[in-house]
Amino acid sequence: LTHAVRNLPASSAWAARVFARSLSCSSQLQAAVQPKSKKTLAKSGVKNIVVVEGVRIPFLQSGTSYADLMPHDLARAALQGLLNRTSVPRDVVDYIVYGTVIQEVKTSNVAREAALGAGFSDKTPAHTVTMACISSNQAMTTGVGMIAAGQCDVVVAGGVELMSDVPIRHSRKMRKTMLTLNRAKTLGQKLSLISKIRPDYFAPELPAVAEFSTSETMGHSADRLAAAFAISRLEQDEYALRSHTLAKKAQDGGLLLDVVPFKVPGRETVTKDNGIRPSSVEQMGKLKPAFVKPYGTVTAANSSFLTDGASAILLMSEEKALAMGYKPKAYLRDFVYVSQDPKDQLLLGPTYATPKVLEKAGLTMADIDVFEFHEAFAGQILANLKAMDSDWFAQNYMGRKSKVGAPPLEKFNNWGGSLSLGHPFGATGCRLVITAAHRLKKEGGQYGLVAACAAGGQGHAMIVELYPQ
């Protein structure tokens, strides 16, 4: 893969062109919105499932204002923000599903603890799912399935991650000794066990964002992926600058409508994301490689940062939403999950999922008005765009006759992405969906495509259709 893909055309000039073009085109789109009229994706005999509203508390760099909280505190704040914005009665909600990645052992079912904390009835079931960076995507589609099956009419889905406080364990030797010590009955047995403890038993097991099957961090995988697709350091920095610049423009323009303020107990009220930091290519170029040293191209500047945050989204059957007097924002239509090689193709989920969801929905790339893709690393997102635009890759790795084509940059992540807004692993999917809905309304489009990669070599893609205005 490395040798073959390296021959695909690549140049930093391409990144510079799309960067300049995306900034100019995004303003043109907002200045002259042209409503479109396309067929609806409603299917006979299948319930229409709608997004009524979606919110998130501000996404913050880990170690900042949320550092002293627990994950369920963030999830509870997102749930309360959703309740405040929609005024939906708590007893109307049939089910709550949350996604998370690094679980706090004291609140392993964070959905339940957050729901109780937010004032939901103890009779409202809640469960937690995990699927790496697409955990809240899984939470949403779980809700979609419940509504489509007629089991529920109203589901709240969401996601949460608190990277400021992750579990750090004793070594396995120490854990085994402590558990055995707990079962020892006599003083002699206890002293015998204690005498076997060695200094290396006290070495903690530190968490790492790494693949269990390969023992490789995602940063290393991103570096290898960028090298395989000949994505230069300059291209990655230029794309990261694009993300931060567009996010800052969206934040200053009041476009990030999903953000709700959060009064942090004992601290200030947080009102906006704090990771948006437009810089310059020159400044970004001064940073050293973060993973593959000294020759890697992935740095702190062109990677998503460790983030704390939570999101929540209100899903209903269309009939229920209208009966309650709500004007939905969007329909959730076809979706797919994909899996591929967790080593060389760890972060290529969007490449595999996008053509499948388009075919399932009977659409083409040209039909999509808004693209919202998860940006784990700049090199990852550019590699996906390159793979999607390669006939060779489609034929040799995807079993397809031809490429699906890359999304046009003027429609792509126009309000920033995970590189700039932040990436709380379990919460990002809901942000992608509600942003797609808001952009469709703002830009006059009808169909949005949400896609994301995930650890384990998995991915997700979904079609979002604007609700008739």
Coordinates of C-alpha atoms in Angstrom, one line a residue:
L1 CA 0.0 0.0 0.0
T2 CA 2.8 2.4 0.9
H3 CA 4.7 2.0 -2.3
A4 CA 1.7 1.9 -4.6
V5 CA -0.2 4.9 -3.1
R6 CA 2.9 7.0 -2.8
N7 CA 2.8 7.4 -6.6
L8 CA -0.6 9.1 -6.5
P9 CA -0.3 12.8 -7.3
A10 CA 0.2 15.0 -4.3
S11 CA 1.3 18.6 -3.7
S12 CA 1.1 21.2 -1.0
A13 CA -0.1 23.6 -3.7
W14 CA -3.3 21.6 -3.8
A15 CA -3.9 22.2 -0.1
A16 CA -3.2 25.9 -0.5
R17 CA -5.7 26.1 -3.3
V18 CA -8.5 24.3 -1.5
F19 CA -7.8 26.3 1.6
A20 CA -8.2 29.6 -0.2
R21 CA -11.2 28.4 -2.2
S22 CA -13.0 27.0 0.8
L23 CA -12.8 30.3 2.7
S24 CA -14.2 32.3 -0.3
C25 CA -16.8 29.8 -1.3
S26 CA -18.2 29.4 2.2
S27 CA -19.0 33.1 2.4
Q28 CA -20.5 33.0 -1.1
L29 CA -22.8 30.2 -0.1
Q30 CA -24.1 32.0 2.9
A31 CA -24.5 35.2 0.9
A32 CA -26.6 33.7 -1.8
V33 CA -28.5 30.6 -0.5
Q34 CA -30.4 28.9 -3.2
P35 CA -33.0 26.5 -2.0
K36 CA -33.0 23.1 -3.8
S37 CA -35.8 20.7 -4.5
K38 CA -34.9 17.1 -4.5
K39 CA -36.7 13.9 -3.8
T40 CA -37.2 12.9 -0.2
L41 CA -35.6 9.7 1.1
A42 CA -38.7 8.6 2.9
K43 CA -39.5 4.9 2.4
S44 CA -42.8 3.2 2.3
G45 CA -43.6 1.3 5.5
V46 CA -40.6 2.8 7.3
K47 CA -41.0 5.3 10.1
N48 CA -39.6 8.8 9.6
I49 CA -37.2 9.5 12.5
V50 CA -36.3 13.1 13.1
V51 CA -33.9 15.2 15.0
V52 CA -35.8 17.7 17.1
E53 CA -32.8 19.4 18.7
G54 CA -29.2 18.7 19.6
V55 CA -26.9 20.5 22.0
R56 CA -23.4 20.2 23.5
I57 CA -21.7 21.9 26.3
P58 CA -18.5 23.7 25.2
F59 CA -15.7 21.4 24.2
L60 CA -12.6 22.2 26.3
Q61 CA -9.0 21.2 26.2
S62 CA -8.4 18.6 28.9
G63 CA -7.0 19.9 32.1
T64 CA -8.9 23.2 32.0
S65 CA -12.3 24.2 33.4
Y66 CA -13.8 20.6 33.6
A67 CA -10.7 19.1 35.2
D68 CA -12.3 18.6 38.7
L69 CA -15.6 17.0 37.4
M70 CA -16.6 13.5 36.5
P71 CA -18.0 12.3 33.2
H72 CA -21.6 12.0 34.4
D73 CA -21.3 15.7 35.4
L74 CA -20.7 16.7 31.8
A75 CA -23.3 14.3 30.5
R76 CA -25.8 15.7 33.0
A77 CA -25.1 19.2 31.9
A78 CA -25.7 18.3 28.3
L79 CA -29.0 16.6 29.1
Q80 CA -30.1 19.6 31.2
G81 CA -29.2 21.9 28.3
L82 CA -31.3 19.8 25.9
L83 CA -34.2 19.9 28.4
N84 CA -33.9 23.7 28.8
R85 CA -33.8 24.3 25.1
T86 CA -36.7 22.0 24.1
S87 CA -38.9 22.0 27.2
V88 CA -39.6 18.4 26.5
P89 CA -41.2 16.7 29.6
R90 CA -38.8 14.3 31.2
D91 CA -41.5 11.6 31.5
V92 CA -42.1 11.6 27.7
V93 CA -38.6 10.3 27.1
D94 CA -38.8 6.5 26.6
Y95 CA -35.1 5.7 26.6
I96 CA -31.6 7.3 27.0
V97 CA -28.5 6.0 25.3
Y98 CA -25.0 7.5 25.7
G99 CA -21.7 6.7 24.1
T100 CA -18.3 6.9 25.8
V101 CA -14.8 5.4 25.3
I102 CA -12.7 5.7 28.5
Q103 CA -15.1 4.7 31.2
E104 CA -15.0 5.9 34.7
V105 CA -15.2 2.7 36.8
K106 CA -17.4 4.3 39.4
T107 CA -20.1 5.2 36.8
S108 CA -19.6 2.6 34.1
N109 CA -23.2 3.1 32.9
V110 CA -22.7 6.8 32.6
A111 CA -26.1 7.2 30.8
R112 CA -28.0 6.1 33.8
E113 CA -26.1 8.2 36.3
A114 CA -26.4 11.3 34.1
A115 CA -30.1 10.7 33.5
L116 CA -30.8 10.5 37.2
G117 CA -28.7 13.5 37.9
A118 CA -30.6 15.5 35.3
G119 CA -33.9 14.7 36.9
F120 CA -35.2 11.9 34.7
S121 CA -37.5 9.4 36.3
D122 CA -35.8 6.3 37.7
K123 CA -38.3 4.4 35.6
T124 CA -36.6 5.7 32.4
P125 CA -34.2 3.0 31.1
A126 CA -30.7 4.1 30.1
H127 CA -27.6 2.3 28.8
T128 CA -24.1 3.1 27.6
V129 CA -22.4 2.0 24.4
T130 CA -18.8 2.2 23.2
M131 CA -17.4 2.1 19.7
A132 CA -14.3 4.3 20.0
C133 CA -14.7 7.6 18.3
I134 CA -18.1 6.7 16.8
S135 CA -19.7 5.9 20.2
S136 CA -22.3 8.6 20.1
N137 CA -23.0 7.7 16.4
Q138 CA -23.8 4.2 17.8
A139 CA -25.9 5.8 20.5
M140 CA -27.9 7.7 17.9
T141 CA -28.5 4.8 15.6
T142 CA -29.4 2.6 18.5
G143 CA -32.2 5.2 19.2
V144 CA -33.1 5.2 15.5
G145 CA -33.5 1.4 15.7
M146 CA -35.7 1.5 18.8
I147 CA -38.0 4.1 17.2
A148 CA -38.1 2.3 13.8
A149 CA -39.0 -1.0 15.6
G150 CA -41.9 0.7 17.4
Q151 CA -40.4 0.2 20.8
C152 CA -40.1 3.9 21.6
D153 CA -41.3 7.2 20.3
V154 CA -38.8 9.5 22.0
V155 CA -35.1 8.7 22.6
V156 CA -32.3 10.9 23.9
A157 CA -28.9 9.9 22.6
G158 CA -25.6 11.5 23.4
G159 CA -21.9 11.0 24.3
V160 CA -19.4 12.1 26.8
E161 CA -15.7 12.0 27.4
L162 CA -13.5 13.4 30.2
M163 CA -9.9 13.2 29.3
S164 CA -8.8 15.3 32.3
D165 CA -9.3 12.3 34.6
V166 CA -8.8 8.8 33.1
P167 CA -8.4 5.6 35.1
I168 CA -4.8 4.7 36.1
R169 CA -4.5 1.2 37.3
H170 CA -2.1 -0.7 39.5
S171 CA 0.0 -3.3 37.6
R172 CA -1.6 -6.6 37.0
K173 CA 0.8 -8.3 39.5
M174 CA -0.2 -5.8 42.2
R175 CA -4.0 -6.2 41.4
K176 CA -3.7 -9.9 41.7
T177 CA -1.8 -9.7 45.0
M178 CA -4.3 -7.2 46.5
L179 CA -7.3 -9.4 45.5
T180 CA -5.6 -12.5 47.0
L181 CA -4.7 -10.5 50.1
N182 CA -8.3 -9.6 50.5
R183 CA -9.2 -13.3 50.7
A184 CA -6.4 -14.2 53.1
K185 CA -7.9 -15.3 56.5
T186 CA -4.9 -15.4 58.8
L187 CA -2.2 -13.0 59.7
G188 CA 0.4 -15.5 58.5
Q189 CA -1.2 -15.8 55.1
K190 CA -1.4 -12.0 54.7
L191 CA 2.3 -11.5 55.7
S192 CA 3.3 -14.2 53.3
L193 CA 1.6 -12.4 50.4
I194 CA 3.0 -9.0 51.4
S195 CA 6.5 -10.4 51.5
K196 CA 6.2 -11.4 47.8
I197 CA 5.5 -7.8 46.7
R198 CA 8.4 -6.4 44.6
P199 CA 9.2 -2.8 43.7
D200 CA 8.1 -3.3 40.0
Y201 CA 4.6 -4.2 41.4
F202 CA 4.1 -0.5 42.1
A203 CA 4.6 0.7 38.5
P204 CA 1.2 2.0 37.3
E205 CA -0.5 1.1 34.1
L206 CA -0.9 4.4 32.3
P207 CA -3.6 4.7 29.7
A208 CA -2.7 5.3 26.1
V209 CA -4.7 6.0 23.0
A210 CA -3.5 2.8 21.4
E211 CA -4.8 -0.2 19.5
F212 CA -5.0 -3.3 21.6
S213 CA -4.5 -5.6 18.6
T214 CA -1.4 -3.7 17.3
S215 CA -0.1 -1.8 20.4
E216 CA 0.2 1.2 18.1
T217 CA -1.1 4.7 19.1
M218 CA -3.5 6.4 16.7
G219 CA -0.9 9.1 16.2
H220 CA 1.6 6.5 14.9
S221 CA -1.1 5.1 12.6
A222 CA -1.9 8.6 11.3
D223 CA 1.8 9.2 10.6
R224 CA 2.1 6.0 8.6
L225 CA -1.1 6.7 6.8
A226 CA 0.1 10.2 5.8
A227 CA 3.3 8.7 4.6
A228 CA 1.5 6.0 2.6
F229 CA -0.6 8.5 0.8
A230 CA 2.3 11.0 0.4
I231 CA 0.6 13.7 2.5
S232 CA 3.2 16.3 3.3
R233 CA 3.7 18.1 6.6
L234 CA 2.9 21.4 4.8
E235 CA -0.4 20.0 3.5
Q236 CA -1.4 18.8 7.0
D237 CA -0.6 22.1 8.6
E238 CA -2.5 24.0 5.9
Y239 CA -5.5 21.8 6.4
A240 CA -5.3 22.3 10.2
L241 CA -5.1 26.0 9.7
R242 CA -8.2 25.9 7.5
S243 CA -10.1 24.0 10.3
H244 CA -9.2 26.5 12.9
T245 CA -9.8 29.5 10.7
L246 CA -13.3 28.3 9.7
A247 CA -14.1 27.4 13.3
K248 CA -13.2 30.8 14.5
K249 CA -15.3 32.4 11.8
A250 CA -18.3 30.2 12.7
Q251 CA -17.8 30.9 16.5
D252 CA -17.6 34.7 16.0
G253 CA -20.5 34.6 13.6
G254 CA -22.8 32.8 16.1
L255 CA -23.2 29.8 13.9
L256 CA -22.3 27.2 16.5
L257 CA -25.9 27.0 17.7
D258 CA -25.6 23.7 19.4
V259 CA -23.3 25.0 22.2
V260 CA -25.1 25.6 25.5
P261 CA -23.5 27.4 28.5
F262 CA -22.4 25.3 31.4
K263 CA -22.0 26.8 34.9
V264 CA -19.1 24.7 36.3
P265 CA -19.7 24.1 40.0
G266 CA -17.4 26.4 42.0
R267 CA -16.0 28.0 38.8
E268 CA -17.0 30.2 36.0
T269 CA -19.8 29.7 33.4
V270 CA -18.2 28.2 30.2
T271 CA -19.8 29.6 27.1
K272 CA -17.6 28.6 24.2
D273 CA -15.0 26.1 22.9
N274 CA -11.5 26.9 24.0
G275 CA -9.4 25.0 21.5
I276 CA -10.0 27.2 18.5
R277 CA -6.6 28.9 17.8
P278 CA -5.9 30.1 14.3
S279 CA -2.2 30.4 13.9
S280 CA 0.0 30.5 10.8
V281 CA 1.7 27.8 8.7
E282 CA 5.1 29.3 9.8
Q283 CA 4.3 29.0 13.5
M284 CA 2.9 25.5 13.0
G285 CA 5.9 24.5 11.1
K286 CA 8.1 25.1 14.2
L287 CA 6.6 22.2 16.2
K288 CA 8.4 18.9 16.4
P289 CA 6.8 15.6 15.3
A290 CA 4.6 14.2 18.1
F291 CA 4.8 10.5 17.4
V292 CA 7.3 9.3 14.8
K293 CA 10.5 11.1 15.8
P294 CA 12.3 12.8 14.3
Y295 CA 10.9 12.4 10.7
G296 CA 7.2 12.2 11.3
T297 CA 4.7 14.7 10.0
V298 CA 2.0 14.5 12.6
T299 CA 2.3 17.2 15.2
A300 CA 0.2 18.7 18.0
A301 CA -0.8 21.5 15.6
N302 CA -2.3 19.2 13.0
S303 CA -3.9 16.7 15.4
S304 CA -7.1 16.8 17.4
F305 CA -6.3 17.6 21.0
L306 CA -7.4 15.7 24.1
T307 CA -10.8 17.1 24.9
D308 CA -13.5 17.1 27.6
G309 CA -17.1 17.5 26.6
A310 CA -20.6 16.0 26.2
S311 CA -23.5 16.2 23.8
A312 CA -27.2 15.2 23.7
I313 CA -29.7 14.9 20.9
L314 CA -33.5 14.5 21.0
L315 CA -34.8 11.9 18.5
M316 CA -38.5 11.2 17.8
S317 CA -40.8 9.6 15.3
E318 CA -42.0 12.3 13.0
E319 CA -45.6 11.7 14.2
K320 CA -44.7 12.1 17.8
A321 CA -42.7 15.3 17.2
L322 CA -45.6 16.9 15.2
A323 CA -48.1 15.8 17.8
M324 CA -46.1 17.5 20.5
G325 CA -45.9 20.7 18.5
Y326 CA -42.2 20.5 17.5
K327 CA -40.7 21.6 14.2
P328 CA -37.9 19.0 13.6
K329 CA -34.6 20.1 12.2
A330 CA -33.8 17.0 10.1
Y331 CA -34.5 13.4 9.2
L332 CA -32.0 10.7 10.0
R333 CA -31.9 8.5 7.0
D334 CA -29.7 5.6 5.8
F335 CA -26.6 4.7 7.8
V336 CA -23.8 2.1 7.6
Y337 CA -21.0 0.9 9.8
V338 CA -17.8 -0.6 8.3
S339 CA -14.7 -2.4 9.5
Q340 CA -11.3 -2.9 7.9
D341 CA -7.7 -3.7 8.8
P342 CA -7.0 -2.1 12.2
K343 CA -3.3 -1.6 11.3
D344 CA -2.7 -0.1 7.9
Q345 CA -6.3 1.1 7.4
L346 CA -7.2 2.1 11.0
L347 CA -8.4 5.6 10.1
L348 CA -9.9 5.0 6.6
G349 CA -13.5 4.5 7.8
P350 CA -15.0 7.4 5.9
T351 CA -13.5 6.1 2.6
Y352 CA -15.2 2.7 3.0
A353 CA -18.5 4.0 4.6
T354 CA -19.2 6.9 2.2
P355 CA -19.9 4.9 -1.0
K356 CA -21.9 2.3 0.9
V357 CA -24.3 4.8 2.5
L358 CA -24.7 6.7 -0.8
E359 CA -25.6 3.5 -2.7
K360 CA -28.0 2.5 0.1
A361 CA -29.7 5.9 -0.1
G362 CA -29.7 6.0 -3.9
L363 CA -27.6 9.2 -4.0
T364 CA -24.3 10.3 -5.6
M365 CA -21.7 12.6 -4.2
A366 CA -23.2 15.4 -6.4
D367 CA -26.4 15.1 -4.4
I368 CA -24.8 15.9 -1.1
D369 CA -24.9 19.6 -0.1
V370 CA -23.1 19.4 3.2
F371 CA -20.3 17.1 4.3
E372 CA -19.3 16.8 8.0
F373 CA -16.4 14.4 8.5
H374 CA -14.6 13.8 11.8
E375 CA -11.0 15.2 11.7
A376 CA -8.9 12.9 13.9
F377 CA -5.7 14.2 12.3
A378 CA -5.1 16.4 9.3
G379 CA -3.1 13.6 7.7
Q380 CA -6.0 11.2 8.3
I381 CA -8.6 13.4 6.7
L382 CA -6.5 14.2 3.7
A383 CA -5.6 10.5 3.2
N384 CA -9.3 9.7 3.2
L385 CA -10.0 12.4 0.6
K386 CA -7.2 11.1 -1.6
A387 CA -8.3 7.4 -1.2
M388 CA -11.9 8.4 -2.1
D389 CA -10.6 10.0 -5.3
S390 CA -8.5 7.1 -6.4
D391 CA -9.7 4.5 -8.9
W392 CA -6.6 2.4 -8.0
F393 CA -7.5 2.3 -4.3
A394 CA -11.2 1.5 -5.1
Q395 CA -10.3 -1.4 -7.3
N396 CA -7.5 -2.9 -5.2
Y397 CA -8.8 -2.4 -1.7
M398 CA -12.5 -1.8 -1.9
G399 CA -13.6 -4.2 -4.6
R400 CA -15.2 -1.4 -6.6
K401 CA -14.9 -0.7 -10.3
S402 CA -14.2 3.0 -9.8
K403 CA -13.7 5.7 -7.2
V404 CA -16.6 7.5 -5.4
G405 CA -14.8 10.8 -5.6
A406 CA -13.7 13.3 -3.0
P407 CA -16.1 15.7 -1.4
P408 CA -15.7 19.3 -2.8
L409 CA -13.9 21.4 -0.2
E410 CA -16.4 24.2 -0.5
K411 CA -19.0 21.9 1.0
F412 CA -16.6 20.2 3.5
N413 CA -16.5 21.0 7.3
N414 CA -17.2 24.7 6.6
W415 CA -17.7 25.5 10.3
G416 CA -14.5 23.8 11.5
G417 CA -14.0 20.3 12.7
S418 CA -12.5 18.1 15.4
L419 CA -9.0 19.6 14.8
S420 CA -10.3 23.0 16.0
L421 CA -13.5 22.4 17.9
G422 CA -12.2 19.5 19.9
H423 CA -12.8 15.8 20.0
P424 CA -14.3 14.3 23.1
F425 CA -14.2 10.8 21.8
G426 CA -17.7 9.7 22.8
A427 CA -19.4 13.0 22.0
T428 CA -18.2 14.0 18.5
G429 CA -20.9 12.1 16.5
C430 CA -23.8 14.1 17.8
R431 CA -21.9 17.3 17.0
L432 CA -21.4 16.2 13.4
V433 CA -25.1 15.4 13.0
I434 CA -26.6 18.6 14.5
T435 CA -24.0 20.7 12.7
A436 CA -25.0 19.1 9.4
A437 CA -28.6 19.9 10.1
H438 CA -27.8 23.5 10.9
R439 CA -25.6 23.9 7.9
L440 CA -28.3 22.5 5.6
K441 CA -30.7 25.1 6.8
K442 CA -28.2 27.9 6.6
E443 CA -26.8 27.0 3.2
G444 CA -30.0 26.0 1.6
G445 CA -29.2 22.3 1.1
Q446 CA -31.2 19.2 1.4
Y447 CA -28.8 16.3 2.0
G448 CA -25.9 16.1 4.4
L449 CA -23.4 13.3 4.8
V450 CA -21.8 12.6 8.2
A451 CA -18.8 10.3 8.4
A452 CA -16.2 9.3 11.0
C453 CA -13.4 6.9 11.6
A454 CA -12.8 5.0 14.8
A455 CA -10.1 3.1 16.6
G456 CA -10.2 -0.6 15.8
G457 CA -10.4 0.1 12.1
Q458 CA -14.1 1.0 12.0
G459 CA -16.2 3.7 10.6
H460 CA -19.7 5.2 10.2
A461 CA -21.6 7.2 7.7
M462 CA -25.1 8.6 7.8
I463 CA -27.4 10.6 5.5
V464 CA -29.1 13.6 7.1
E465 CA -32.0 15.2 5.2
L466 CA -33.2 18.7 6.0
Y467 CA -36.8 18.8 7.4
P468 CA -39.1 20.8 5.0
Q469 CA -39.0 24.4 6.0

